[in-house]
Each structure stands twice: as C-alpha cells, then as structure tokens.
XYZ file of N, CA and C in Angstrom:
531
model
N 14.119 -11.572 -24.873
C 13.464 -11.367 -23.596
C 13.606 -12.648 -22.779
N 13.765 -12.483 -21.460
C 13.869 -13.620 -20.561
C 12.657 -13.674 -19.649
N 12.585 -14.739 -18.887
C 11.522 -14.901 -17.911
C 11.498 -13.728 -16.944
N 12.671 -13.347 -16.444
C 12.768 -12.235 -15.505
C 12.357 -10.913 -16.162
N 12.754 -10.720 -17.414
C 12.370 -9.494 -18.124
C 10.849 -9.391 -18.248
N 10.208 -10.507 -18.558
C 8.756 -10.507 -18.735
C 8.051 -10.125 -17.439
N 8.472 -10.708 -16.335
C 7.847 -10.379 -15.047
C 8.203 -8.975 -14.586
N 9.452 -8.583 -14.761
C 9.895 -7.255 -14.311
C 9.138 -6.157 -15.053
N 8.963 -6.337 -16.366
C 8.246 -5.326 -17.147
C 6.807 -5.199 -16.659
N 6.167 -6.324 -16.383
C 4.811 -6.283 -15.847
C 4.767 -5.632 -14.477
N 5.736 -5.976 -13.613
C 5.779 -5.408 -12.256
C 5.997 -3.901 -12.299
N 6.797 -3.439 -13.237
C 7.054 -2.001 -13.361
C 5.796 -1.227 -13.730
N 4.854 -1.878 -14.401
C 3.620 -1.214 -14.812
C 2.457 -1.478 -13.862
N 2.684 -2.264 -12.819
C 1.633 -2.556 -11.847
C 1.321 -1.286 -11.064
N 0.031 -0.962 -10.838
C -0.293 0.246 -10.070
C 0.378 0.216 -8.696
N 1.181 1.200 -8.426
C 1.951 1.235 -7.186
C 3.319 0.611 -7.348
N 3.537 -0.053 -8.483
C 4.837 -0.617 -8.797
C 5.192 -1.852 -7.991
N 6.459 -2.138 -7.983
C 6.998 -3.315 -7.318
C 6.720 -3.280 -5.811
N 6.673 -2.075 -5.229
C 6.439 -1.950 -3.784
C 5.099 -2.565 -3.388
N 4.069 -2.314 -4.177
C 2.748 -2.879 -3.882
C 2.775 -4.392 -4.078
N 3.436 -4.850 -5.132
C 3.556 -6.291 -5.348
C 4.278 -6.957 -4.184
N 5.334 -6.323 -3.682
C 6.098 -6.926 -2.590
C 5.225 -7.071 -1.348
N 4.346 -6.097 -1.097
C 3.423 -6.211 0.040
C 2.457 -7.357 -0.199
N 1.906 -7.434 -1.411
C 0.961 -8.507 -1.739
C 1.613 -9.882 -1.658
N 2.920 -9.940 -1.940
C 3.658 -11.208 -1.907
C 4.257 -11.491 -0.526
N 4.087 -10.557 0.411
C 4.671 -10.660 1.755
C 6.188 -10.794 1.694
N 6.785 -9.986 0.841
C 8.243 -9.952 0.685
C 8.701 -8.514 0.842
N 9.962 -8.345 1.128
C 10.533 -7.009 1.137
C 10.701 -6.505 -0.286
N 10.615 -5.202 -0.477
C 10.748 -4.620 -1.809
C 12.111 -4.944 -2.420
N 13.155 -4.859 -1.617
C 14.507 -5.131 -2.123
C 14.666 -6.607 -2.497
N 14.062 -7.494 -1.725
C 14.129 -8.928 -2.034
C 13.438 -9.191 -3.369
N 12.249 -8.627 -3.545
C 11.528 -8.834 -4.804
C 12.293 -8.216 -5.973
N 12.902 -7.062 -5.768
C 13.691 -6.438 -6.828
C 14.812 -7.369 -7.279
N 15.512 -7.967 -6.309
C 16.621 -8.867 -6.643
C 16.123 -10.136 -7.318
N 14.979 -10.654 -6.868
C 14.426 -11.855 -7.499
C 14.027 -11.573 -8.947
N 13.401 -10.428 -9.175
C 12.966 -10.082 -10.529
C 14.133 -9.733 -11.443
N 15.257 -9.321 -10.850
C 16.414 -8.983 -11.676
C 17.232 -10.216 -12.048
N 16.928 -11.342 -11.408
C 17.675 -12.561 -11.710
C 18.976 -12.661 -10.950
N 19.087 -11.952 -9.832
C 20.310 -11.984 -9.025
C 20.593 -13.414 -8.577
N 21.860 -13.783 -8.600
C 22.272 -15.132 -8.228
C 21.924 -15.422 -6.767
N 21.982 -14.413 -5.932
C 21.749 -14.599 -4.500
C 20.261 -14.720 -4.145
N 19.373 -14.353 -5.052
C 17.932 -14.387 -4.773
C 17.213 -15.077 -5.927
N 16.727 -16.268 -5.676
C 16.039 -17.043 -6.714
C 14.542 -16.798 -6.668
N 13.958 -16.572 -7.821
C 12.514 -16.406 -7.942
C 11.915 -17.784 -8.183
N 11.089 -18.236 -7.259
C 10.465 -19.550 -7.397
C 9.337 -19.541 -8.407
N 9.013 -20.710 -8.903
C 7.948 -20.841 -9.897
C 6.599 -20.403 -9.336
N 6.328 -20.730 -8.081
C 5.044 -20.351 -7.483
C 4.965 -18.837 -7.280
N 6.068 -18.213 -6.908
C 6.075 -16.749 -6.763
C 5.895 -16.081 -8.128
N 6.555 -16.610 -9.145
C 6.413 -16.056 -10.493
C 4.962 -16.171 -10.960
N 4.353 -17.307 -10.675
C 2.958 -17.509 -11.046
C 2.042 -16.554 -10.279
N 2.307 -16.366 -8.989
C 1.492 -15.448 -8.185
C 1.613 -14.016 -8.706
N 2.819 -13.606 -9.066
C 3.021 -12.262 -9.620
C 2.269 -12.125 -10.940
N 2.416 -13.121 -11.804
C 1.738 -13.082 -13.097
C 0.228 -13.002 -12.911
N -0.288 -13.733 -11.955
C -1.727 -13.721 -11.688
C -2.188 -12.331 -11.244
N -1.418 -11.688 -10.355
C -1.761 -10.334 -9.911
C -1.741 -9.358 -11.082
N -0.757 -9.501 -11.970
C -0.665 -8.613 -13.126
C -1.857 -8.794 -14.056
N -2.238 -10.051 -14.298
C -3.363 -10.327 -15.189
C -4.665 -9.845 -14.567
N -4.841 -10.066 -13.263
C -6.057 -9.597 -12.598
C -6.185 -8.078 -12.688
N -5.045 -7.385 -12.595
C -5.059 -5.931 -12.701
C -5.113 -5.432 -14.125
N -4.961 -6.336 -15.086
C -4.942 -5.995 -16.516
C -4.008 -4.825 -16.809
N -2.818 -4.919 -16.239
C -1.823 -3.873 -16.417
C -1.127 -4.027 -17.764
N -0.474 -2.969 -18.258
C 0.316 -3.136 -19.486
C 1.372 -4.225 -19.270
N 1.590 -5.030 -20.240
C 2.571 -6.121 -20.219
C 2.187 -7.246 -19.271
N 0.921 -7.311 -18.863
C 0.520 -8.356 -17.919
C 0.574 -9.749 -18.541
N 0.519 -9.832 -19.867
C 0.538 -11.138 -20.517
C 1.936 -11.537 -21.011
N 2.959 -10.736 -20.731
C 4.306 -11.059 -21.191
C 4.799 -12.389 -20.636
N 4.616 -12.602 -19.331
C 5.088 -13.838 -18.708
C 4.343 -15.068 -19.251
N 2.990 -15.063 -19.267
C 2.310 -16.233 -19.815
C 2.684 -16.498 -21.277
N 2.839 -15.434 -22.055
C 3.217 -15.611 -23.463
C 4.614 -16.198 -23.580
N 5.530 -15.742 -22.715
C 6.905 -16.254 -22.730
C 6.929 -17.735 -22.379
N 6.207 -18.106 -21.320
C 6.172 -19.506 -20.896
C 5.560 -20.377 -21.994
N 4.450 -19.915 -22.565
C 3.799 -20.682 -23.633
C 4.732 -20.863 -24.818
N 5.439 -19.814 -25.209
C 6.356 -19.889 -26.332
C 7.503 -20.857 -26.041
N 8.047 -20.796 -24.844
C 9.149 -21.688 -24.483
C 8.709 -23.150 -24.438
N 7.419 -23.369 -24.205
C 6.881 -24.734 -24.150
C 6.354 -25.188 -25.507
N 6.563 -24.367 -26.533
C 6.150 -24.740 -27.879
C 4.689 -24.451 -28.181
N 4.052 -23.634 -27.361
C 2.649 -23.307 -27.582
C 2.471 -21.833 -27.848
N 1.269 -21.380 -27.668
C 0.992 -19.963 -27.800
C -0.013 -19.571 -26.732
N -0.052 -18.297 -26.417
C -0.924 -17.775 -25.375
C -1.905 -16.803 -25.998
N -3.180 -17.000 -25.685
C -4.223 -16.097 -26.142
C -5.050 -15.736 -24.908
N -5.179 -14.437 -24.570
C -5.926 -14.043 -23.371
C -7.374 -14.509 -23.383
N -7.963 -14.598 -22.216
C -9.303 -15.123 -22.002
C -10.383 -14.134 -22.418
N -11.435 -14.636 -23.093
C -12.532 -13.779 -23.541
C -13.830 -14.037 -22.783
N -13.789 -14.925 -21.791
C -15.016 -15.227 -21.075
C -15.443 -14.020 -20.252
N -16.674 -13.541 -20.442
C -17.116 -12.378 -19.668
C -17.257 -12.731 -18.189
N -17.063 -11.730 -17.348
C -17.242 -11.937 -15.921
C -18.729 -12.067 -15.644
N -19.094 -12.747 -14.547
C -20.516 -12.819 -14.205
C -21.087 -11.408 -14.072
N -22.324 -11.246 -14.455
C -22.956 -9.919 -14.490
C -22.868 -9.212 -13.142
N -23.034 -9.948 -12.049
C -22.997 -9.331 -10.719
C -21.624 -8.727 -10.422
N -20.558 -9.363 -10.898
C -19.220 -8.852 -10.597
C -18.870 -7.632 -11.439
N -19.658 -7.338 -12.472
C -19.407 -6.169 -13.315
C -20.203 -4.950 -12.871
N -20.996 -5.087 -11.836
C -21.820 -3.978 -11.374
C -20.953 -2.954 -10.646
N -20.789 -1.748 -11.199
C -19.960 -0.734 -10.546
C -20.445 -0.366 -9.146
N -21.748 -0.430 -8.895
C -22.257 -0.076 -7.572
C -21.771 -1.063 -6.514
N -21.660 -2.332 -6.863
C -21.108 -3.327 -5.943
C -19.661 -2.982 -5.624
N -18.928 -2.562 -6.635
C -17.513 -2.199 -6.453
C -17.372 -0.945 -5.590
N -18.289 0.006 -5.750
C -18.233 1.236 -4.953
C -18.454 0.913 -3.478
N -19.414 0.041 -3.186
C -19.648 -0.303 -1.777
C -18.446 -1.047 -1.195
N -17.833 -1.894 -1.981
C -16.622 -2.603 -1.527
C -15.483 -1.592 -1.310
N -15.373 -0.599 -2.181
C -14.351 0.432 -2.046
C -14.547 1.222 -0.751
N -15.791 1.509 -0.422
C -16.076 2.235 0.822
C -15.600 1.437 2.035
N -15.837 0.127 2.015
C -15.373 -0.717 3.122
C -13.851 -0.711 3.195
N -13.190 -0.832 2.043
C -11.724 -0.887 2.023
C -11.106 0.430 2.478
N -11.665 1.566 2.019
C -11.100 2.847 2.450
C -11.359 3.069 3.935
N -12.449 2.531 4.431
C -12.704 2.586 5.873
C -11.654 1.787 6.630
N -11.290 0.622 6.098
C -10.237 -0.193 6.716
C -8.899 0.540 6.718
N -8.578 1.206 5.604
C -7.330 1.974 5.523
C -7.340 3.080 6.572
N -8.438 3.819 6.624
C -8.551 4.929 7.574
C -8.405 4.441 9.009
N -9.095 3.385 9.357
C -9.031 2.829 10.711
C -7.618 2.387 11.056
N -6.957 1.709 10.132
C -5.599 1.225 10.376
C -4.635 2.384 10.592
N -4.753 3.439 9.798
C -3.872 4.602 9.944
C -4.138 5.310 11.270
N -5.394 5.495 11.613
C -5.729 6.177 12.880
C -5.214 5.377 14.075
N -5.397 4.063 14.033
C -4.894 3.227 15.123
C -3.370 3.296 15.209
N -2.707 3.300 14.066
C -1.244 3.359 14.055
C -0.741 4.691 14.617
N -1.470 5.751 14.354
C -1.046 7.079 14.808
C -1.483 7.410 16.235
N -2.125 6.478 16.902
C -2.629 6.756 18.252
C -1.516 7.142 19.223
N -0.309 6.619 19.024
C 0.818 6.980 19.888
C 1.746 7.990 19.227
N 1.361 8.479 18.038
C 2.158 9.487 17.343
C 3.315 8.925 16.527
N 3.468 7.600 16.493
C 4.560 6.946 15.771
C 3.981 5.775 14.983
N 4.509 5.540 13.800
C 4.092 4.384 13.014
C 5.251 3.395 13.012
N 5.045 2.239 13.631
C 6.084 1.206 13.691
C 6.178 0.485 12.347
N 7.197 -0.348 12.200
C 7.362 -1.111 10.962
C 6.174 -2.050 10.742
N 5.708 -2.702 11.806
C 4.567 -3.608 11.685
C 3.298 -2.840 11.311
N 3.109 -1.671 11.913
C 1.947 -0.855 11.586
C 2.019 -0.372 10.141
N 3.206 0.001 9.693
C 3.381 0.429 8.307
C 3.067 -0.713 7.346
N 3.488 -1.915 7.686
C 3.194 -3.073 6.839
C 1.682 -3.298 6.753
N 0.975 -3.158 7.887
C -0.486 -3.308 7.877
C -1.136 -2.215 7.038
N -0.649 -0.987 7.170
C -1.186 0.125 6.380
C -0.987 -0.145 4.895
N 0.210 -0.556 4.522
C 0.488 -0.839 3.108
C -0.368 -1.989 2.598
N -0.603 -2.979 3.436
C -1.452 -4.098 3.043
C -2.883 -3.614 2.790
N -3.415 -2.797 3.689
C -4.771 -2.271 3.524
C -4.874 -1.390 2.275
N -3.841 -0.585 2.030
C -3.836 0.267 0.831
C -3.797 -0.591 -0.428
N -2.998 -1.657 -0.416
C -2.926 -2.553 -1.577
C -4.290 -3.188 -1.849
N -4.995 -3.567 -0.787
C -6.329 -4.138 -0.980
C -7.289 -3.096 -1.561
N -7.194 -1.858 -1.087
C -8.041 -0.789 -1.621
C -7.707 -0.520 -3.087
N -6.424 -0.557 -3.435
C -6.029 -0.352 -4.831
C -6.584 -1.457 -5.719
N -6.608 -2.679 -5.218
C -7.167 -3.793 -5.981
C -8.653 -3.550 -6.243
N -9.372 -3.072 -5.244
C -10.795 -2.774 -5.419
C -10.972 -1.639 -6.426
N -10.097 -0.644 -6.384
C -10.170 0.446 -7.369
C -9.965 -0.084 -8.784
N -9.016 -0.997 -8.963
C -8.800 -1.589 -10.291
C -10.043 -2.333 -10.764
N -10.674 -3.068 -9.847
C -11.884 -3.798 -10.220
C -13.030 -2.837 -10.534
N -13.101 -1.738 -9.801
C -14.114 -0.720 -10.088
C -13.883 -0.127 -11.471
N -12.624 0.174 -11.793
C -12.303 0.704 -13.125
C -12.731 -0.289 -14.198
N -12.412 -1.571 -13.991
C -12.763 -2.588 -14.977
C -14.279 -2.692 -15.118
N -15.012 -2.651 -13.994
C -16.471 -2.731 -14.054
C -17.061 -1.517 -14.767
N -16.518 -0.333 -14.482
C -17.006 0.878 -15.156
C -16.727 0.812 -16.653
N -15.551 0.326 -17.016
C -15.221 0.194 -18.450
C -16.121 -0.830 -19.125
N -16.394 -1.932 -18.436
C -17.263 -2.959 -19.012
C -18.680 -2.428 -19.202
N -19.164 -1.671 -18.231
C -20.497 -1.081 -18.344
C -20.530 -0.073 -19.487
N -19.455 0.704 -19.623
C -19.352 1.655 -20.722
C -19.338 0.924 -22.060
N -18.542 -0.119 -22.157
C -18.425 -0.859 -23.418
C -19.728 -1.575 -23.766
N -20.456 -2.036 -22.738
C -21.711 -2.750 -22.992
C -22.735 -1.850 -23.673
N -22.625 -0.555 -23.468
C -23.552 0.382 -24.084
C -23.147 0.810 -25.477
N -22.029 0.292 -25.977
C -21.544 0.669 -27.306
C -21.647 -0.502 -28.268
N -21.763 -0.209 -29.558
C -21.700 -1.294 -30.541
C -20.309 -1.937 -30.495
N -20.241 -3.211 -30.818
C -18.958 -3.932 -30.752
C -17.864 -3.256 -31.554
N -18.206 -2.619 -32.632
C -17.197 -1.974 -33.473
C -16.539 -0.788 -32.779
N -17.208 -0.203 -31.777
C -16.663 0.954 -31.072
C -15.930 0.590 -29.795
N -15.938 -0.685 -29.427
C -15.260 -1.109 -28.198
C -13.765 -1.140 -28.449
N -13.013 -0.575 -27.502
C -11.565 -0.465 -27.670
C -10.830 -1.742 -27.310
N -11.353 -2.539 -26.409
C -10.617 -3.643 -25.819
C -11.291 -4.963 -26.160
N -10.547 -5.890 -26.724
C -11.078 -7.202 -27.043
C -10.157 -8.238 -26.412
N -10.719 -9.121 -25.598
C -9.962 -10.223 -25.018
C -10.195 -11.458 -25.871
N -9.194 -12.296 -25.938
C -9.306 -13.537 -26.690
C -9.201 -14.702 -25.718
N -9.816 -15.870 -26.035
C -9.776 -16.992 -25.096
C -8.367 -17.591 -24.978
N -8.078 -18.126 -23.796
C -6.835 -18.855 -23.573
C -7.088 -20.289 -23.987
N -6.254 -20.809 -24.840
C -6.445 -22.171 -25.308
C -5.447 -23.105 -24.651
N -5.950 -24.199 -24.099
C -5.102 -25.242 -23.549
C -4.676 -26.101 -24.738
N -3.361 -26.106 -25.075
C -2.932 -26.824 -26.276
C -3.205 -28.315 -26.219
N -3.296 -28.895 -25.025
C -3.545 -30.339 -24.909
C -5.039 -30.657 -25.067
N -5.878 -29.866 -24.445
C -7.312 -30.156 -24.452
C -8.042 -29.435 -25.580
N -7.414 -28.397 -26.141
C -8.009 -27.590 -27.197
C -9.313 -26.928 -26.727
N -9.387 -26.629 -25.431
C -10.550 -25.944 -24.890
C -10.054 -24.722 -24.141
N -10.916 -23.696 -23.993
C -10.488 -22.525 -23.224
C -10.140 -22.904 -21.795
N -9.071 -22.306 -21.297
C -8.631 -22.523 -19.915
C -8.712 -21.197 -19.191
N -8.784 -21.253 -17.878
C -8.818 -20.007 -17.110
C -7.431 -19.412 -17.036
N -7.374 -18.066 -16.936
C -6.100 -17.348 -16.852
C -5.601 -17.406 -15.443
C-alpha cells in the first residue's frame, strides 16, 4: 500500500465520496482524483493530505485510519486511534438535531435563491454543494452522538466500537487525532 492508496481508499468510503471531499477542500473533483491517484501532473501536498485525513477521521469512515497508520509505520512508529470521550455536551443528540435544522435551512435557502432565475450557475452550484457538505457533516455528528448515547446505555461488553488512544512515540502520552 502507498500513501496515495491509503488516502484514496478513505476518500472512496467518505459519505458522498470524493466529490464531497473536493468541495470541502475547495478543489475540483477531477483535480482531487488526479492528486489521489498519484498522477505526475498533479501533486498532493502534505497539508492537503493531512486535511483529507482529518476529514476522514472526523467522519469515522471505513479506512479513515489507513493514512495515519501508513505514515506512522513509515516513520518507524505505530498508530492507535484516540479513546478520549467527547465532552458530554457535544454528544447530546438534541444539540445535533437543532444544528441539523439550521444546516438544512441553509441548504433550502441557497437552493431557492439559486433557482430564483430558473437557472443554477456554476458558482451557485458550488455554494449549494458546500451547504450540502456542511449538512452531511452535521448528519455524521448526529449519527455519532446517537451511537454514543446508545452505547452509553449498554454494558461495556455489549458495545460494538472501541477506540484506542493515539500515542505520541516521543512523549509517550496520548495525542489528539
């Protein structure tokens, strides 16, 4: 597996796929596709790779830890996902529902404004896709909060998902993901 393979696999499993990532990264879908494929004409920068990896980890998508694990292995270390629980307020599904209502309102408003002349321009489409990506992010957080609330009501032995702390090999203390 290569660096590009690790990121591409994660991007393929991101909700909405590479298209949503390209909007979040403010790049064209074709440009991001070429960067993730390792095309000679399109170089993927370290900061872009890190930003993509961060989005994948925040969404807790399948293969979201492939890139961090690959980097850690290449640097002679190992990667262990973070086990620190989120603050209690951020796990409240009702907070996420109210945020979702605001985001879907933003999507609706943007679409209605774009359709006011009966045509959606490229700039309007980009704004619509951006608003939808933000709403999808809130939906992912709502799913995570609902799952956390569900798991909190179960004995530890019945919980399906266990996160492990990320260890900084130099400091030997948990680091943030």
